[in-house]
XYZ file of C-alpha atoms in Angstrom:
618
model
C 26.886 121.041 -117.005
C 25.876 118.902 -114.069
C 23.544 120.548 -111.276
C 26.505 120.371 -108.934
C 29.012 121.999 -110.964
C 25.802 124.770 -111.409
C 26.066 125.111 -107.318
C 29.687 124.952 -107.366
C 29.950 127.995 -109.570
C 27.047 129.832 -107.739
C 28.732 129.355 -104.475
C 32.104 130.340 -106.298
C 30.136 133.378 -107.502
C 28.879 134.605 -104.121
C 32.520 134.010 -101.796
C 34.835 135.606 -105.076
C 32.728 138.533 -107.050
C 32.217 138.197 -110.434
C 29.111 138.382 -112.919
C 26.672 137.355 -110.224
C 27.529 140.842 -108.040
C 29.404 141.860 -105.375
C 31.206 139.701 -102.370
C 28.543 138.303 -100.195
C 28.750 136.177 -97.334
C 27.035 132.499 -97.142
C 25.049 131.893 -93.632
C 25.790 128.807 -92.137
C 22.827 126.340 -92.884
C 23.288 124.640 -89.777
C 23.104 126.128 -86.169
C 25.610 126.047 -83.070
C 24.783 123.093 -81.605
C 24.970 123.359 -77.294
C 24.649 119.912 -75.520
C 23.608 119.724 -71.942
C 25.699 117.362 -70.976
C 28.931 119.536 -71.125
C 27.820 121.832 -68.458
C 26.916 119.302 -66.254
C 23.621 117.627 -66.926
C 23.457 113.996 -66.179
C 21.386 111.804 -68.056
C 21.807 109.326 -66.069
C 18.832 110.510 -63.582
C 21.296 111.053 -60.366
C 21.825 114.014 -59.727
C 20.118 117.412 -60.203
C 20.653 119.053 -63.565
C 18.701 122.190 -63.208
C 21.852 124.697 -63.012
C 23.873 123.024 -66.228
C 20.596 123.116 -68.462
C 20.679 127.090 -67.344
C 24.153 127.368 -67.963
C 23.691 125.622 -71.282
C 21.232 127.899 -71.908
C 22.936 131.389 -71.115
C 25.614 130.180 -73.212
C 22.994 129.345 -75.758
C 22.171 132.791 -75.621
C 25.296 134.349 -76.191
C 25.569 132.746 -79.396
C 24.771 135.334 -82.307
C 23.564 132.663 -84.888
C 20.559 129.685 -84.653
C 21.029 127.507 -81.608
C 20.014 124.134 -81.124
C 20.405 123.264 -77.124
C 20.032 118.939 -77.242
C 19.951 116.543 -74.598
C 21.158 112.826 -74.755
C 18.269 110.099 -74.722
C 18.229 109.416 -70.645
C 16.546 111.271 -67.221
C 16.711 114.325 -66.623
C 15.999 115.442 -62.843
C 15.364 119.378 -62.789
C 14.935 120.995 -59.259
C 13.728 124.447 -58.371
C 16.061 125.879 -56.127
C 19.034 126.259 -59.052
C 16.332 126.889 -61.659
C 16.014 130.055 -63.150
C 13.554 132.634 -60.983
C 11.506 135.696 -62.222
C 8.878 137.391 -61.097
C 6.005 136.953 -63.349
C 2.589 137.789 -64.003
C 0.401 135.427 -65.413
C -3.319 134.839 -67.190
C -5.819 132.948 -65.013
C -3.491 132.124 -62.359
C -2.817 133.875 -58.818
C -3.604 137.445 -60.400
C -1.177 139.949 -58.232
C -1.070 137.710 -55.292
C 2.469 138.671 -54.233
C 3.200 135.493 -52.191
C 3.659 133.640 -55.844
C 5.009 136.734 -57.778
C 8.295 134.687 -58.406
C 8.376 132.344 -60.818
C 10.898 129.012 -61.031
C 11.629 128.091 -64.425
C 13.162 124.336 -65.382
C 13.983 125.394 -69.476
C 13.760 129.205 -69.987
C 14.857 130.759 -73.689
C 14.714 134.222 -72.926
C 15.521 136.923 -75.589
C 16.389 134.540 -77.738
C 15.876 133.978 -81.475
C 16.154 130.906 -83.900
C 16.759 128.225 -80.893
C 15.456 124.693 -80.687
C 15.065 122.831 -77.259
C 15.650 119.461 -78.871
C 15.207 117.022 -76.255
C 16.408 113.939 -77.936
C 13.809 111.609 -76.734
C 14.812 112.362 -72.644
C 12.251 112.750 -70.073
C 12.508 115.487 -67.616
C 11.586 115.274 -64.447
C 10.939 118.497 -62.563
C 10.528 118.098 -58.992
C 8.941 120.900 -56.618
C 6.559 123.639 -58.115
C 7.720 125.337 -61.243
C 7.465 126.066 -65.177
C 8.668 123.345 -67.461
C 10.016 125.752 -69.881
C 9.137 129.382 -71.106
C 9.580 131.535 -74.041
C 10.208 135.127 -73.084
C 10.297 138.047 -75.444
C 12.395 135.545 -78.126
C 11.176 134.668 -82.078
C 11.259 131.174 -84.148
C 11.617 128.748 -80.530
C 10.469 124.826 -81.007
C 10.588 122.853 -77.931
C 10.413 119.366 -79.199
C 11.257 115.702 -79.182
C 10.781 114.942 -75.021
C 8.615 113.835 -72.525
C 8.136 115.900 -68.748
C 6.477 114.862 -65.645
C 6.423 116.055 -62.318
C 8.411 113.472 -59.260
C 5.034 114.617 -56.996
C 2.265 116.222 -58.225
C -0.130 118.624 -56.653
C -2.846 115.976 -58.244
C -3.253 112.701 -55.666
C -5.137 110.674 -57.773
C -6.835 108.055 -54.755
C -8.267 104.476 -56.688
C -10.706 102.449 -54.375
C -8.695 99.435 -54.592
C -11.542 97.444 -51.970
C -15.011 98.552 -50.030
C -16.947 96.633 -47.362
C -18.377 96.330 -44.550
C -17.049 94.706 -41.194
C -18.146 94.672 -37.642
C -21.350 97.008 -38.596
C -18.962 99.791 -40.046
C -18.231 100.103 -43.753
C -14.258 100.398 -45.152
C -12.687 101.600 -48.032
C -9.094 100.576 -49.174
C -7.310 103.271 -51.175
C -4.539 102.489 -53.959
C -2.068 105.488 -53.852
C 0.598 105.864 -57.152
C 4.127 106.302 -56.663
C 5.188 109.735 -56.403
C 2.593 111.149 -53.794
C 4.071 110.750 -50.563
C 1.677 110.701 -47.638
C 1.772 110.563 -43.702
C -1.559 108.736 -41.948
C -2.004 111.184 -38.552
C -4.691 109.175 -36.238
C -7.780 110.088 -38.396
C -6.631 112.269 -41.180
C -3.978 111.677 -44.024
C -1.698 114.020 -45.126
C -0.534 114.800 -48.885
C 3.187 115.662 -49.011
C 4.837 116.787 -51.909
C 8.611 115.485 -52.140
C 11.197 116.563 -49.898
C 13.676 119.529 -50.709
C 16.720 118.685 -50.416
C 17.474 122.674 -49.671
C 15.420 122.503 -46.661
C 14.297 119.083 -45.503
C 10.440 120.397 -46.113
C 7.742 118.930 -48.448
C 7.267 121.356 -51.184
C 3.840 121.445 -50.700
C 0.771 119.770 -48.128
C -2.698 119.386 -47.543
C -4.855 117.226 -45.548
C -7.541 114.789 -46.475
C -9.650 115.481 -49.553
C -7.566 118.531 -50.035
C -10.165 121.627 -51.806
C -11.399 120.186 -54.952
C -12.152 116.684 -56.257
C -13.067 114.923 -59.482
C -14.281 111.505 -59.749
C -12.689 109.698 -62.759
C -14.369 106.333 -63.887
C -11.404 103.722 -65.779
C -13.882 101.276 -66.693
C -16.590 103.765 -68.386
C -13.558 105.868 -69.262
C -15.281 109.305 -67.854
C -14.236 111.867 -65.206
C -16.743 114.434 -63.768
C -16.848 116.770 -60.988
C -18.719 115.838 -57.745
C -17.939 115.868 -53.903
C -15.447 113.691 -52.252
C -16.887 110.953 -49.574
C -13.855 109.649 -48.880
C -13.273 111.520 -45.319
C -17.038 111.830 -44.195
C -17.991 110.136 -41.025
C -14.165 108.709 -40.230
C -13.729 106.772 -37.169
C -9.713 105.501 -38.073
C -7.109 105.848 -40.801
C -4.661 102.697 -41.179
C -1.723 102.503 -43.222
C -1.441 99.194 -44.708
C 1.825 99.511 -46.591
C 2.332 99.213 -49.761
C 0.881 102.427 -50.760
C -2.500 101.433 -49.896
C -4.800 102.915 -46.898
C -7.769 101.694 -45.566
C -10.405 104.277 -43.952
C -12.953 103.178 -41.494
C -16.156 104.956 -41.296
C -18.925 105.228 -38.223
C -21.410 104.689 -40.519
C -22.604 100.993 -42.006
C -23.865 101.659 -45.603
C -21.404 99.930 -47.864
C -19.642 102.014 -50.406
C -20.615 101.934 -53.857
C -17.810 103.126 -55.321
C -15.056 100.653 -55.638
C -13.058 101.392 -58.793
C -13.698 104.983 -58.839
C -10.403 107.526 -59.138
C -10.754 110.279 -56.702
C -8.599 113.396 -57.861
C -7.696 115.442 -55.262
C -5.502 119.042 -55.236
C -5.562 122.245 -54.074
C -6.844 125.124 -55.950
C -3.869 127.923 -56.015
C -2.350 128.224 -59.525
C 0.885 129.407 -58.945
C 2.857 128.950 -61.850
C 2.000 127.912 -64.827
C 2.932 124.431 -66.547
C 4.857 126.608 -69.368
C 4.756 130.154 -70.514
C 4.762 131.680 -73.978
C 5.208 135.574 -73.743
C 5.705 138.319 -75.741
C 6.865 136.012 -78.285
C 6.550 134.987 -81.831
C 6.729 132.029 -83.874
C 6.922 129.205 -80.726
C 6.240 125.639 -81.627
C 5.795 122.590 -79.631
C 5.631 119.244 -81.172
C 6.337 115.451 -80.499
C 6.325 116.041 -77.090
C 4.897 113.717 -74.345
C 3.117 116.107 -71.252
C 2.206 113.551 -68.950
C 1.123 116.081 -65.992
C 1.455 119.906 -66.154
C 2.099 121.185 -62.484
C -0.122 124.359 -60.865
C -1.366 124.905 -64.730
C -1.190 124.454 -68.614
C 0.466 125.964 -71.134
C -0.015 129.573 -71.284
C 0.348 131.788 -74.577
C 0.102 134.934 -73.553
C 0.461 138.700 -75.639
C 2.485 136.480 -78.074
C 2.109 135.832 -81.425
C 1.949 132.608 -84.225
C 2.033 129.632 -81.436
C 1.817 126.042 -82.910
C 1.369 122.447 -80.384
C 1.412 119.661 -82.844
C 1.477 116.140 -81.890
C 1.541 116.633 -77.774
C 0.454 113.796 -76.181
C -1.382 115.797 -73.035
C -1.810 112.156 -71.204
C -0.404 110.317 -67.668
C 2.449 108.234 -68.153
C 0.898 104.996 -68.184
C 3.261 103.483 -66.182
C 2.678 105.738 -63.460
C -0.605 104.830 -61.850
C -1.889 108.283 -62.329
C -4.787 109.183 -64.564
C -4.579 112.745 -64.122
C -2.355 115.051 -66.350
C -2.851 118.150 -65.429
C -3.702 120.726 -62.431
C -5.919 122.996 -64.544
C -6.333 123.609 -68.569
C -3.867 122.226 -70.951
C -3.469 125.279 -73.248
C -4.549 128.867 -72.800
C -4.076 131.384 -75.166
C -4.843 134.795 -73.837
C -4.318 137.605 -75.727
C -2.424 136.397 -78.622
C -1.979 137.464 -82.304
C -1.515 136.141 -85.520
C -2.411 132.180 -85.858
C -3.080 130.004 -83.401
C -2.682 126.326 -84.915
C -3.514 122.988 -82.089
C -3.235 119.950 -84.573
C -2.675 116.086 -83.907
C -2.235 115.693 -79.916
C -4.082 114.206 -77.240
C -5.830 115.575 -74.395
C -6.559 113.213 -71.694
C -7.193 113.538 -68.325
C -7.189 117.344 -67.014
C -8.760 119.641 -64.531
C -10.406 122.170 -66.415
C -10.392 122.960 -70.031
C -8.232 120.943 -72.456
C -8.276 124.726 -74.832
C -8.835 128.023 -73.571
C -8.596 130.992 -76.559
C -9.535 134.302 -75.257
C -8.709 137.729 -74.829
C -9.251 140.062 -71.525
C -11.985 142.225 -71.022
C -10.456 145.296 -68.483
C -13.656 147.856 -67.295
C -13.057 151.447 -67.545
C -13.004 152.683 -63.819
C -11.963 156.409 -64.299
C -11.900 159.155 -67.147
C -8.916 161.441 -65.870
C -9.221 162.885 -69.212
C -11.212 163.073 -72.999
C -8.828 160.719 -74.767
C -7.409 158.749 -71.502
C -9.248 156.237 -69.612
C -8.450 154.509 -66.570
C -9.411 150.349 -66.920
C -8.822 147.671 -64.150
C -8.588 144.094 -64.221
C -11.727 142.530 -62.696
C -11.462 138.772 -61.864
C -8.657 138.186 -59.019
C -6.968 135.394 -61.263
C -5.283 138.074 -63.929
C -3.266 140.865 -63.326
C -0.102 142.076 -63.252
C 0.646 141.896 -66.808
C 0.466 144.520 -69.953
C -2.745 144.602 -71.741
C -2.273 147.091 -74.396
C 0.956 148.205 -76.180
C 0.948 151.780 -78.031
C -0.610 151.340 -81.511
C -2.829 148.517 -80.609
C -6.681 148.781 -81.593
C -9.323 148.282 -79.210
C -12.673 148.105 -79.170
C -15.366 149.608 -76.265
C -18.601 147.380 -75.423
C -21.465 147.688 -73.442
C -21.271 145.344 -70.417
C -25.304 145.037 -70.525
C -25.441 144.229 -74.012
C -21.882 142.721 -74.344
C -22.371 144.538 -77.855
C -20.227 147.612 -79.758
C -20.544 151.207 -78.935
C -21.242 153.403 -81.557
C -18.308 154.631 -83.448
C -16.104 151.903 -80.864
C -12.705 151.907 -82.086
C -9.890 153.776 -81.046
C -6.000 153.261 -81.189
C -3.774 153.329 -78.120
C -1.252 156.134 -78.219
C 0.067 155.485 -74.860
C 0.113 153.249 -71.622
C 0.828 153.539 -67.830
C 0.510 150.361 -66.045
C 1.747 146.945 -64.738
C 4.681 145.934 -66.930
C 4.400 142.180 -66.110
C 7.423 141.762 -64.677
C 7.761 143.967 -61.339
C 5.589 145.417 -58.354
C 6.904 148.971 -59.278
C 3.363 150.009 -60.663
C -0.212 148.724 -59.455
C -1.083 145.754 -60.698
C -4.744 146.061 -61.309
C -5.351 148.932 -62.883
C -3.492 150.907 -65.990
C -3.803 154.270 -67.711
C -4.451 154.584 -70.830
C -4.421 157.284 -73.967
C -6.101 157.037 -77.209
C -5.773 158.092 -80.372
C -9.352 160.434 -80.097
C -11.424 161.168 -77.547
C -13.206 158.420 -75.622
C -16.471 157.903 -77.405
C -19.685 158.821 -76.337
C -21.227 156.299 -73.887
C -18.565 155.222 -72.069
C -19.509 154.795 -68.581
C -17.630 154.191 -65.198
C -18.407 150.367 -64.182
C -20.654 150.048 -67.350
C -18.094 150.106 -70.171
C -15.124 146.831 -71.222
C -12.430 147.682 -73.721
C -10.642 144.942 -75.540
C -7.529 144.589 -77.379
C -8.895 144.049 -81.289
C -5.133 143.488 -82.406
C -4.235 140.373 -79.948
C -7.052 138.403 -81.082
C -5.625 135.255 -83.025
C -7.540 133.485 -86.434
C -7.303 129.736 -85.097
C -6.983 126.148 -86.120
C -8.015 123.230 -84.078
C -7.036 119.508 -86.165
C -7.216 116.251 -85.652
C -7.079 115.617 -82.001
C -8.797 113.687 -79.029
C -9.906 114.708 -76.335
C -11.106 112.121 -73.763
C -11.748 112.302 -69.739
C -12.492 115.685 -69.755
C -14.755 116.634 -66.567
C -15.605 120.260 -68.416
C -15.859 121.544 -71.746
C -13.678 120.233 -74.770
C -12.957 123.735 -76.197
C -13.498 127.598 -75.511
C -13.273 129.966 -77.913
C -13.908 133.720 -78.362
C -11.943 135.656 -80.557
C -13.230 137.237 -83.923
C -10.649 136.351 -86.308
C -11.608 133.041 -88.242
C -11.940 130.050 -86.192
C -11.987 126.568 -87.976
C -12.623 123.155 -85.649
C -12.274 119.932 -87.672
C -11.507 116.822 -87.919
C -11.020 116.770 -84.074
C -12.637 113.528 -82.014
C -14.636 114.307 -78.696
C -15.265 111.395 -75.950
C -17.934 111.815 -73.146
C -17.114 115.702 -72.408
C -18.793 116.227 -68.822
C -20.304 119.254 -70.254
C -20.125 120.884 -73.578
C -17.424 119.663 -76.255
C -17.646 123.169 -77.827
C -18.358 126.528 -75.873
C -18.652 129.795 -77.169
C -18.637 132.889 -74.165
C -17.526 136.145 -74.326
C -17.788 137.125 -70.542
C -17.824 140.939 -68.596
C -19.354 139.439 -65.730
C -16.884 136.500 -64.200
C -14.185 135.607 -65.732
C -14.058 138.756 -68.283
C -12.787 136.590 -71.289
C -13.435 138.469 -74.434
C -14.558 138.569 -76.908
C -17.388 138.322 -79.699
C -16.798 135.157 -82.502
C -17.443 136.008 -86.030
C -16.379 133.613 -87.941
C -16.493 130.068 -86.766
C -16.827 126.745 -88.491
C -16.924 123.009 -86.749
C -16.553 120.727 -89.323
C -16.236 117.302 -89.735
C -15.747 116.495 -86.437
C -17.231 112.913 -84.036
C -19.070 113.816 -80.710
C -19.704 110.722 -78.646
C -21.532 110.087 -75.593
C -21.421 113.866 -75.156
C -23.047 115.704 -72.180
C -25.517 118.814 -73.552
C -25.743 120.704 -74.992
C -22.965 119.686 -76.992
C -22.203 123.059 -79.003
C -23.235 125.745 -76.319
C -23.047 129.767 -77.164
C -23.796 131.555 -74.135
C -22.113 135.685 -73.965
C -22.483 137.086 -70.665
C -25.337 140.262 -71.850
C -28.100 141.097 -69.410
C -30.035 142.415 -72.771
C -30.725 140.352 -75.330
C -31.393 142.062 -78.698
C -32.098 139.894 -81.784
C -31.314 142.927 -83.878
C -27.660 143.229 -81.943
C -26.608 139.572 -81.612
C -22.850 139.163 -79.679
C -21.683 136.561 -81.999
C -22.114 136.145 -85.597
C -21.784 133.700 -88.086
C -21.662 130.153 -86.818
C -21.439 126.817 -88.902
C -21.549 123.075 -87.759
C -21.464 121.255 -90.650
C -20.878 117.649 -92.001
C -20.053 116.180 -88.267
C -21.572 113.105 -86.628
C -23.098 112.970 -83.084
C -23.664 110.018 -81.229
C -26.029 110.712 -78.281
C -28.403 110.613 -75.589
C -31.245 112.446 -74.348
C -29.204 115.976 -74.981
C -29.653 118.881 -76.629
C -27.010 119.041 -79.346
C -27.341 123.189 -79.865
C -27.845 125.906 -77.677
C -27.605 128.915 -78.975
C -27.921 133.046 -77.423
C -27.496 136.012 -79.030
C -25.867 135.135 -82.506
C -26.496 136.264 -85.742
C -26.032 133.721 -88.909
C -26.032 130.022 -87.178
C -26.058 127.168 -89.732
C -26.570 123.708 -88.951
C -26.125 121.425 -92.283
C -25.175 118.094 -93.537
C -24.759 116.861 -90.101
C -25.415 113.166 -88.749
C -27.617 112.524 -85.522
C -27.871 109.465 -83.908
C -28.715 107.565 -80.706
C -26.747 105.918 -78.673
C -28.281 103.190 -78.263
C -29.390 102.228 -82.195
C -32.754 100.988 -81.000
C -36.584 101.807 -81.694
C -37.535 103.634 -78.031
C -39.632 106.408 -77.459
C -38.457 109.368 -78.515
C -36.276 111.496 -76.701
C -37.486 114.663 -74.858
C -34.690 116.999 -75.454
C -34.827 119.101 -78.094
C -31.650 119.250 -80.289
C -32.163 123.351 -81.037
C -32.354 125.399 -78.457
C -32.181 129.309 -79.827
C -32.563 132.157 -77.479
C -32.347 135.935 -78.719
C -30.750 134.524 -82.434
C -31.636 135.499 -86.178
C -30.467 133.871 -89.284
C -31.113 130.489 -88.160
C -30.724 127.734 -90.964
C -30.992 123.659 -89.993
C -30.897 121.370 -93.361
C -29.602 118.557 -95.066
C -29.087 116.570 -91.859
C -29.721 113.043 -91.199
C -31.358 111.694 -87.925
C -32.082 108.510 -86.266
C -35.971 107.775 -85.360
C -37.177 108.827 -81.842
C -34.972 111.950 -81.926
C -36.754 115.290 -81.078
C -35.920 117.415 -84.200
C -37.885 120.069 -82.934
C -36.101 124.086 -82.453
C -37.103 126.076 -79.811
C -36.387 129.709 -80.198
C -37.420 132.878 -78.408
């Protein structure tokens, strides 16, 4: 019998009765497909689609079976004031500043399940501030197959076109992309964002070198941090058309920096760039991110999140050589597997990858199993931190290690619910499964949540004008880092915290290997472990088990490893050279640098001549 008759009979089986069991019905194999374009969207680039992509959506919703919402191959233009709005609470952005408590939201799959954003090849173009797209309390999403940008983004990336000097006073000539508007006001410039077309305003403004500035170098392909010249010692502003600006100064010393980018924003992270919450399963691949707006991509108390082949780069056709306002991904708080294979990361203002969880001190004991634990750094709040029959764990801030007897299970939980004002937003109660263990202390304690800690995968991907560190990582399921390609990081390509102090990212690593991957022209130390503990204690290391193995390192003078307060650290079968190849004295840095660690073990590496192989440890 042929294999089709076999299927034939099977399916004849399953729809009729017979030997094979009872009637049972056959689920469709393909999903309802919902096209944008017959509620309205126009991919033609005209007009705004940002209330037919919702509509397509809430229909999209209302369909019981897998979804698959597509757009035709053309331009989308997405504005705020039809987009979807909630009020939000989000990781390592405005905290529970209520003047940004409402979120706009270009794509949002809410309470959804099985549904693919297939974009078709279209680009997006969200104007305004707002979330590309979301994920909200909804299972097995994939937003794929489209590029986004931003019409005007909070990002004025200046070029020094020309410098000089004329009649005694030095000039520069700046070289402004399309897509940041601009108004020259006697001596001062100022940044617009676009128009609405609700209210005839600029979205957003700021004047001169706005409150933060990186200095990105095309020809050296670098970016760093550093102060902004560019509106010292003014005497006149002139627009010269053309998008280009020339700024006299009252001084005579020609500038030296003609060719530089300057990267100018503001600092207030309103919204994130997208948001993954209280969700499972969300994947984002073959996608093209050419600038994420206010923030990156943030995963937050969600579980099983995938980004495969994201290209996290400008458009190159837009001038720009920033891509985004902050990180590119942070995971806080999530579960399950974290998995950031094959994209690019180019050109951002922080962090390219962020994994952590959220330390939260206790503040109050209102009673033996209940503690009362606040949110400490003004950037997070508002959200959920523990769910009833999550695990967490109590630490000593001063030793950033584990109480005795430290684990407890939550039983119950008053506090911020991540979506409303109704409760307060920086503090929560919460119940345990036992009493509180001994040594708990008011303002001396951090809890974490154990269960929303992810294992992680970082693959085969570049990251290149990065003006901070390649990766952070603290979470103490198993972390693996390979195959991955670093590029002049402006400080260290791989950084290990755990933090009760600033930014209270947990937690301890305790399983981590960085494998087979390149490290050029790196900044040092290049693989930096540095917890937060006031006491060190050999005996009662914060991190534990640490391998770097078979990768190669192309450097300078720099320290390659710096190392406090871990326990197992091996260093093997690596490759050290120098940058330059050549016979000079040796360098003075030493590549080991081990503060409070045991368990050290360096071997089987090769290294050029002149390099200082020596290990300090204390």
């Amino acid at each position: 019998m042929s294999k089709s008759r076999f299927v034939f009979l099977g399916l004849a089986l399953a729809l009729f009765g017979g030997a094979a069991g009872p009637v049972a019905a056959v689920p469709s194999a393909r999903p309802v497909v919902v096209d944008v374009d017959d509620y309205g969207a126009d991919p033609t680039g005209r007009t705004d689609s940002a209330p037919a992509v919702a509509a397509a959506l809430r229909h999209a919703k209302s369909v019981d079976r897998p979804v698959r919402v597509v757009f035709s191959k053309g331009t989308y233009q997405l504005y705020p004031e039809r987009a979807e709005t909630r009020e939000l609470y989000v990781s390592n952005t405005v905290g529970a500043d209520q003047r940004y408590r409402d979120k706009k939201i270009g794509l949002l799959v809410e309470d959804m399940h099985d549904v693919t954003i297939d974009g078709g090849g279209a680009k997006l173009v969200y104007h305004g501030l707002q979330t590309a797209f979301a994920s909200i309390r909804s299972t097995n999403v994939t937003f794929t197959n489209f590029s986004f940008d931003y019409a005007a983004p909070e990002v004025i990336d200046a070029t020094v076109a020309a410098t000089g000097v004329a009649d005694g006073h030095a000039y520069r000539v700046l070289k402004i992309p399309a897509g940041s508007p601009y108004r020259v006001n006697g001596t001062h410039i100022t940044w617009l964002g676009e128009t609405s077309p609700a209210t005839g305003q600029p979205y957003w403004e700021g004047v001169d070198g706005l409150q933060y500035t990186q200095i990105h170098d095309p020809k050296a392909q670098r970016t760093r941090r550093g102060d902004n010249p560019l509106f010292n010692d003014v005497s006149a502003v002139t627009d010269l058309g053309g998008r280009r600006i020339r700024i006299d100064y009252t001084t005579a010393a020609p500038p030296a920096d003609a060719g530089l980018v300057y990267q100018m924003r503001l600092i207030e992270r309103t919204e994130p760039g997208a948001f993954i919450w209280e969700s499972k399963n969300v994947t984002m691949r073959s996608m093209n991110a050419y600038y994420l707006q206010s923030f990156g991509v943030v995963g937050q108390f969600s579980e099983n999140i995938s980004i495969d082949k994201v290209n996290f780069a400008p458009d190159p056709k837009s001038g720009r050589s920033t891509s985004s306002f902050a990180d590119f991904v942070q995971m806080s708080g999530v579960k399950g597997k974290v998995s950031i294979t094959r994209n690019v990361f180019d050109g951002p203002h922080d962090d390219p990858i962020n994994i952590h969880g959220t330390y939260l001190e206790v503040v109050g004991k209102p009673g033996p199993s209940t503690l009362t634990l606040a949110y400490k750094h003004p950037q997070t709040a508002g959200f959920p931190q523990f769910a009833p029959g999550d695990e967490v764990e109590f630490a000593t801030k001063r030793t950033m290690t584990p109480l005795a007897d430290a684990h407890a299970v939550v039983t119950a939980v008053d506090g911020p619910s991540g979506m409303d004002h109704d409760k307060p937003l920086t503090t929560m109660t919460v119940t345990f499964d036992r009493p509180v263990p001994a040594g708990v202390e008011i303002g001396g304690t951090v809890v974490e949540n154990v269960t929303a800690t992810p294992s992680v995968v970082i693959s085969g991907n570049v990251f290149r004008n990065v003006p901070t560190r390649g990766i952070l990582v603290t979470t103490r399921k198993p972390v693996l880092i390979t195959g991955n390609r670093f590029d002049a990081m402006s400080m260290a390509s791989i950084y290990v915290s755990a933090d009760a102090y600033q930014w209270y990212e947990s937690g301890p690593v305790s399983h981590l290997t960085i494998r087979g991957n390149s490290f050029t022209r790196p900044s040092g130390p290049v693989i930096f472990v540095e917890p937060t503990n006031q006491v060190i204690d050999p005996a009662n290391p914060v991190h534990h088990n640490i391998s770097v193995e078979h990768n190669s390192f192309d450097i300078g003078d720099v320290t390659v490893v710096n190392a406090k307060s871990v326990g197992g650290f091996a260093f093997t079968g690596n490759t050290v050279r120098r940058l330059d190849g050549s016979d000079h004295p040796p360098y003075t840095s030493p590549l080991f640098v081990f503060h409070g660690s045991s368990d050290i073990r360096i071997a089987r590496n090769h290294y050029d001549k002149g390099l200082n192989t020596s290990v300090v440890s204390d």
